[in-house]
Coordinates of C-alpha atoms and ligand atoms in Angstrom, one line a residue:
M1 CA -186.7 -14.2 112.0
G2 CA -190.2 -13.2 112.7
G3 CA -192.3 -10.1 112.5
T4 CA -193.1 -7.5 115.1
D5 CA -196.9 -7.6 115.0
G6 CA -197.0 -9.4 118.4
I7 CA -198.8 -12.4 117.0
K8 CA -196.6 -15.4 117.6
G9 CA -196.6 -17.7 114.6
V10 CA -198.7 -20.9 114.5
G11 CA -198.1 -24.1 116.3
I12 CA -198.8 -26.8 113.7
Y13 CA -199.1 -30.3 114.9
Q14 CA -201.7 -31.7 112.6
T15 CA -201.1 -33.0 109.1
G16 CA -204.0 -30.9 107.8
Q17 CA -202.7 -27.6 109.3
L18 CA -199.2 -28.4 108.1
Q19 CA -200.3 -29.1 104.5
Q20 CA -202.2 -25.8 104.5
V21 CA -199.2 -23.8 105.5
L22 CA -196.9 -25.6 103.1
H23 CA -199.5 -25.3 100.3
R24 CA -199.7 -21.5 100.8
H25 CA -196.0 -21.3 100.1
S26 CA -196.0 -23.8 97.2
F27 CA -193.6 -26.0 99.2
R28 CA -192.6 -29.4 97.8
F29 CA -191.1 -32.0 100.1
K30 CA -187.6 -33.1 99.2
K31 CA -187.1 -36.7 99.9
Q32 CA -183.3 -36.4 99.4
L33 CA -183.2 -34.0 102.3
G34 CA -184.9 -36.4 104.7
Q35 CA -187.9 -34.2 105.0
N36 CA -190.4 -36.0 107.3
F37 CA -192.1 -33.4 109.4
L38 CA -193.4 -34.3 112.9
T39 CA -197.2 -34.1 113.1
N40 CA -197.9 -36.0 116.3
S41 CA -198.4 -33.7 119.3
E42 CA -197.6 -36.4 121.9
V43 CA -194.3 -37.2 120.3
L44 CA -193.6 -33.5 120.0
D45 CA -194.3 -33.1 123.8
A46 CA -192.0 -36.0 124.6
L47 CA -189.2 -34.5 122.4
V48 CA -189.3 -31.1 124.0
A49 CA -189.8 -32.5 127.5
A50 CA -186.7 -34.8 127.1
A51 CA -184.5 -31.8 126.7
N52 CA -185.4 -30.4 130.1
L53 CA -185.2 -26.8 128.9
T54 CA -185.7 -23.9 131.2
Q55 CA -186.5 -20.2 130.5
N56 CA -182.7 -19.7 130.7
S57 CA -181.7 -22.4 128.2
G58 CA -180.4 -22.1 124.7
A59 CA -181.8 -24.6 122.1
F60 CA -179.9 -25.5 119.0
E61 CA -182.1 -27.2 116.4
I62 CA -180.8 -29.0 113.4
G63 CA -183.3 -29.0 110.5
P64 CA -186.3 -27.0 111.7
G65 CA -188.3 -27.9 108.6
A66 CA -191.7 -26.0 108.8
G67 CA -190.9 -25.1 112.4
V68 CA -193.2 -27.6 114.2
V69 CA -190.5 -28.3 116.9
T70 CA -189.0 -24.8 116.7
W71 CA -192.3 -23.1 117.6
R72 CA -192.4 -25.2 120.8
L73 CA -188.7 -24.5 121.6
A74 CA -189.3 -20.7 121.1
Q75 CA -192.0 -20.8 123.8
T76 CA -189.9 -22.8 126.2
A77 CA -186.3 -21.7 125.9
H78 CA -184.6 -18.3 126.2
R79 CA -183.0 -18.4 122.8
V80 CA -183.3 -20.7 119.8
L81 CA -180.9 -21.1 116.9
A82 CA -181.9 -23.4 114.0
V83 CA -179.9 -24.4 111.0
E84 CA -181.9 -25.5 107.9
K85 CA -180.4 -26.6 104.6
D86 CA -183.5 -26.0 102.5
A87 CA -183.8 -22.3 101.8
T88 CA -187.2 -22.8 100.2
L89 CA -188.5 -23.2 103.8
E90 CA -187.7 -19.6 104.5
P91 CA -191.2 -18.1 103.8
V92 CA -192.8 -21.0 105.7
L93 CA -190.7 -20.4 108.8
R94 CA -191.3 -16.7 108.5
E95 CA -195.0 -17.4 108.9
T96 CA -194.9 -20.2 111.5
L97 CA -192.3 -18.4 113.7
A98 CA -193.7 -14.8 113.2
G99 CA -193.4 -12.6 116.3
F100 CA -190.8 -14.6 118.1
Q101 CA -187.8 -12.4 118.9
N102 CA -185.8 -15.2 120.5
V103 CA -185.5 -17.4 117.3
E104 CA -182.9 -17.2 114.6
V105 CA -182.9 -19.5 111.6
R106 CA -179.8 -19.8 109.4
F107 CA -180.1 -21.5 106.0
A108 CA -177.0 -23.6 105.6
D109 CA -175.7 -27.2 105.7
V110 CA -175.1 -27.9 109.4
L111 CA -172.2 -30.1 108.5
K112 CA -170.4 -27.1 107.1
Q113 CA -171.0 -25.0 110.2
D114 CA -168.4 -24.2 112.8
L115 CA -170.5 -25.1 115.8
A116 CA -168.1 -23.4 118.3
A117 CA -168.7 -20.1 116.4
L118 CA -172.5 -20.7 116.4
W119 CA -172.4 -21.4 120.1
E120 CA -171.5 -17.7 120.7
T121 CA -175.2 -17.0 120.0
F122 CA -175.9 -18.7 123.4
S123 CA -173.5 -16.5 125.4
D124 CA -176.5 -15.2 127.5
C125 CA -178.0 -18.7 128.1
A126 CA -177.4 -20.8 131.2
D127 CA -176.9 -24.0 129.1
V128 CA -177.4 -25.2 125.6
S129 CA -179.3 -28.3 124.5
V130 CA -179.4 -29.8 121.0
I131 CA -182.8 -30.8 119.6
A132 CA -183.3 -32.5 116.2
N133 CA -185.7 -34.6 114.3
L134 CA -182.7 -35.6 112.2
P135 CA -182.7 -36.1 108.4
Y136 CA -182.0 -39.8 108.3
Y137 CA -179.8 -39.8 105.2
V138 CA -177.1 -37.9 107.1
T139 CA -177.7 -38.9 110.8
T140 CA -174.2 -40.4 111.5
P141 CA -172.2 -37.5 110.0
I142 CA -174.3 -35.0 111.9
L143 CA -173.8 -36.9 115.2
F144 CA -170.1 -37.1 114.6
H145 CA -170.0 -33.4 113.7
L146 CA -171.7 -32.6 117.0
L147 CA -169.6 -35.0 119.1
D148 CA -166.3 -33.8 117.5
A149 CA -167.1 -30.1 117.9
K150 CA -165.5 -28.5 120.9
V151 CA -168.9 -27.3 122.2
S152 CA -170.5 -28.1 125.5
Y153 CA -174.1 -29.1 125.6
H154 CA -176.4 -30.0 128.4
T155 CA -178.5 -32.6 126.6
A156 CA -179.0 -33.7 123.0
V157 CA -182.4 -35.1 122.1
V158 CA -182.5 -36.6 118.6
M159 CA -185.0 -38.5 116.6
V160 CA -183.2 -41.2 114.6
Q161 CA -184.1 -44.3 112.7
K162 CA -184.8 -47.2 115.0
E163 CA -181.8 -49.2 113.8
V164 CA -179.5 -46.2 114.5
A165 CA -180.9 -46.0 118.0
D166 CA -180.1 -49.7 118.5
R167 CA -176.5 -49.0 117.3
L168 CA -176.1 -46.0 119.5
T169 CA -177.1 -48.0 122.6
A170 CA -175.6 -51.4 121.7
A171 CA -173.4 -53.4 124.1
P172 CA -170.3 -55.4 122.9
G173 CA -170.8 -58.6 121.0
G174 CA -174.0 -57.9 119.1
K175 CA -174.3 -57.1 115.4
E176 CA -175.4 -53.6 116.2
Y177 CA -172.3 -52.8 118.2
G178 CA -169.8 -50.8 116.1
A179 CA -167.6 -47.7 115.8
L180 CA -170.7 -45.4 116.3
S181 CA -171.6 -47.2 119.6
V182 CA -168.1 -46.9 121.0
T183 CA -167.6 -43.2 119.9
V184 CA -171.0 -42.0 121.2
Q185 CA -170.9 -44.0 124.5
Y186 CA -167.3 -42.8 125.1
R187 CA -168.6 -39.2 124.9
A188 CA -172.1 -39.4 126.4
R189 CA -174.6 -41.5 128.3
V190 CA -177.1 -42.6 125.7
E191 CA -180.7 -43.7 126.4
K192 CA -183.8 -44.5 124.3
V193 CA -186.7 -42.2 125.3
L194 CA -189.5 -43.3 123.0
Q195 CA -190.3 -45.6 120.1
V196 CA -192.1 -43.7 117.4
C197 CA -194.1 -45.2 114.6
R198 CA -193.8 -43.9 111.0
G199 CA -197.4 -42.4 111.1
A200 CA -196.1 -39.6 113.4
F201 CA -194.6 -37.9 110.4
T202 CA -195.7 -36.2 107.2
P203 CA -194.9 -37.7 104.8
A204 CA -194.5 -41.0 106.7
P205 CA -190.9 -42.4 106.3
N206 CA -190.3 -46.0 105.3
V207 CA -188.8 -46.8 108.7
D208 CA -189.7 -46.6 112.4
S209 CA -188.0 -44.1 114.6
T210 CA -186.7 -43.8 118.2
L211 CA -186.2 -40.7 120.3
V212 CA -182.8 -40.9 121.9
R213 CA -181.2 -38.7 124.6
L214 CA -177.5 -38.1 125.0
R215 CA -176.0 -36.5 128.1
P216 CA -172.3 -35.8 127.8
H217 CA -170.1 -37.4 130.4
P218 CA -168.5 -34.8 132.7
V219 CA -165.3 -36.9 132.3
P220 CA -164.9 -39.8 129.9
P221 CA -165.9 -43.2 131.4
V222 CA -162.4 -44.6 130.7
T223 CA -159.0 -43.0 130.7
V224 CA -157.5 -42.5 127.3
T225 CA -154.1 -41.0 126.9
N226 CA -154.4 -40.2 123.2
E227 CA -158.0 -39.9 121.7
E228 CA -156.6 -39.9 118.2
V229 CA -155.1 -43.4 118.7
F230 CA -158.2 -44.6 120.5
F231 CA -160.6 -43.6 117.7
A232 CA -158.2 -44.9 115.0
L233 CA -158.1 -48.3 116.8
V234 CA -161.9 -48.3 117.0
R235 CA -162.3 -47.5 113.3
A236 CA -159.7 -50.2 112.4
A237 CA -161.2 -52.9 114.6
F238 CA -164.6 -52.4 113.0
G239 CA -163.2 -51.8 109.5
T240 CA -163.2 -55.5 108.6
R241 CA -165.8 -57.3 110.7
R242 CA -165.1 -60.9 109.7
K243 CA -161.5 -60.8 110.6
T244 CA -159.9 -61.3 114.0
V245 CA -158.9 -58.2 115.9
L246 CA -155.2 -59.1 115.2
N247 CA -155.8 -59.0 111.4
S248 CA -158.2 -56.0 111.5
L249 CA -155.7 -53.9 113.5
A250 CA -152.7 -54.9 111.4
L251 CA -154.6 -54.0 108.2
G252 CA -156.3 -50.9 109.5
M253 CA -153.4 -49.4 111.4
G254 CA -150.7 -50.4 108.9
V255 CA -148.6 -52.2 111.6
D256 CA -147.0 -55.6 111.4
K257 CA -148.8 -58.5 113.1
L258 CA -146.0 -59.0 115.6
G259 CA -146.4 -55.5 117.0
V260 CA -150.2 -55.8 117.1
A261 CA -149.9 -59.2 118.9
R262 CA -147.6 -57.7 121.5
A263 CA -150.0 -54.8 122.2
L264 CA -153.0 -57.2 122.4
N265 CA -151.1 -59.5 124.7
A266 CA -150.2 -56.6 127.1
A267 CA -153.8 -55.5 127.1
C268 CA -154.9 -59.1 127.9
I269 CA -157.0 -59.3 124.7
E270 CA -157.0 -62.7 122.9
P271 CA -155.8 -61.9 119.3
K272 CA -158.4 -64.3 117.8
R273 CA -161.4 -62.3 119.1
R274 CA -163.4 -60.2 116.8
G275 CA -163.2 -56.4 117.1
E276 CA -166.9 -56.2 117.9
T277 CA -166.5 -58.1 121.1
L278 CA -164.1 -55.4 122.6
S279 CA -165.6 -53.2 125.3
I280 CA -164.9 -49.5 125.6
A281 CA -162.6 -50.2 128.6
E282 CA -160.7 -52.8 126.5
F283 CA -160.3 -50.3 123.6
A284 CA -159.0 -47.7 126.1
T285 CA -156.5 -50.1 127.7
L286 CA -155.3 -51.2 124.2
S287 CA -155.1 -47.7 123.0
N288 CA -152.9 -46.6 126.0
I289 CA -150.6 -49.6 125.5
W290 CA -150.5 -48.9 121.8
E291 CA -149.6 -45.3 122.4
S292 CA -146.7 -46.2 124.7
Q293 CA -145.4 -49.4 122.8
L294 CA -145.9 -48.6 119.1
N295 CA -145.2 -44.9 119.3
G296 CA -141.8 -45.8 120.8
N297 CA -142.5 -44.5 124.2
G298 CA -142.4 -47.8 126.0
Ligands
LIG301 N1 -187.7 -30.4 112.6 C1 -188.7 -30.6 111.5 C2 -189.8 -31.4 112.1 O1 -189.6 -32.2 113.0 O2 -190.9 -31.4 111.6 C3 -188.1 -31.2 110.3 C4 -187.4 -32.5 110.5 S1 -187.0 -33.3 108.9 C5 -186.8 -35.0 109.5 C6 -185.2 -32.9 108.7 C7 -184.9 -31.5 108.3 O3 -183.5 -31.3 108.2 C8 -185.5 -31.0 107.0 O4 -186.1 -29.8 107.1 C9 -184.3 -30.9 106.1 O5 -184.5 -30.0 105.0 C10 -183.2 -30.5 107.0 N2 -181.9 -30.9 106.6 C11 -181.5 -31.9 105.8 N3 -180.1 -32.0 105.7 C12 -179.7 -31.0 106.4 C13 -178.4 -30.4 106.7 N4 -177.3 -31.0 106.2 N5 -178.2 -29.3 107.4 C14 -179.3 -28.7 108.0 N6 -180.6 -29.2 107.8 C15 -180.8 -30.3 107.0

């Protein structure tokens, strides 16, 4: 990506500048792709600062859009790889990122990408961070795709809908706490960095946003002997929210209630509790007991 004329693209933070570039290339926003481009320089500063990039870092960006964030990453990091689904942004990005030799943009659906293979791009980087002003229609699948990929990353800084940030950081017992909270918190330390109002984007979305930072745990915060069982239990427990954990697990795991009750009892979990009151540590204990009792090992 980028020309060789030595002039390094344009940093576009303002709505007017952005509109001009987009107009030159007859670009039309696609609502169905969650296209709300960042046009607030303070939020942009916070997003890039939260990633703690160095001159040796790799930056993986999901959905570069018109390159507002990418341009900043290109100046800060050693290497930038961005994956954008909308190929009509190609001429726009060619202009905004012109002259940068350390940026590559691939036009593809990030959900269909083998991230481990993409990570080879960063073989000469000290570490890799993920940066994304995420398309909101597909936030959860993208987060799961990233967390499930066997790739190591230093930090992930993502802009998400405020409600999603609440779910990512939720503690047991509240209505925001769910499978997403447990899965993400099992994998990473999650923190809210900044509340962002809708006026920071062009066009403005219908929701407020929050900048969230994820830092992967060097080792998981709880010991789980079989992650497949752990995640299956988490999904089952939250599958039917109004039922007791006994009923949810029996239904979701396809196991008779007696077996479920035995495992719950061994894990010191009252069967009448709701799944959403279980902590990550309780899910881990239950999963380890389940693995040994119900898989015939105990
Ligand atoms: N990063 C830019 C910014 O902050 O101005 C654009 C962010 S916009 C919220 C989300 C971007 O993700 C859009 O450019 C959209 O086309 C792209 N996108 C949507 N779905 C995608 C997918 N499945 N894979 C890759 N990019 C996607």
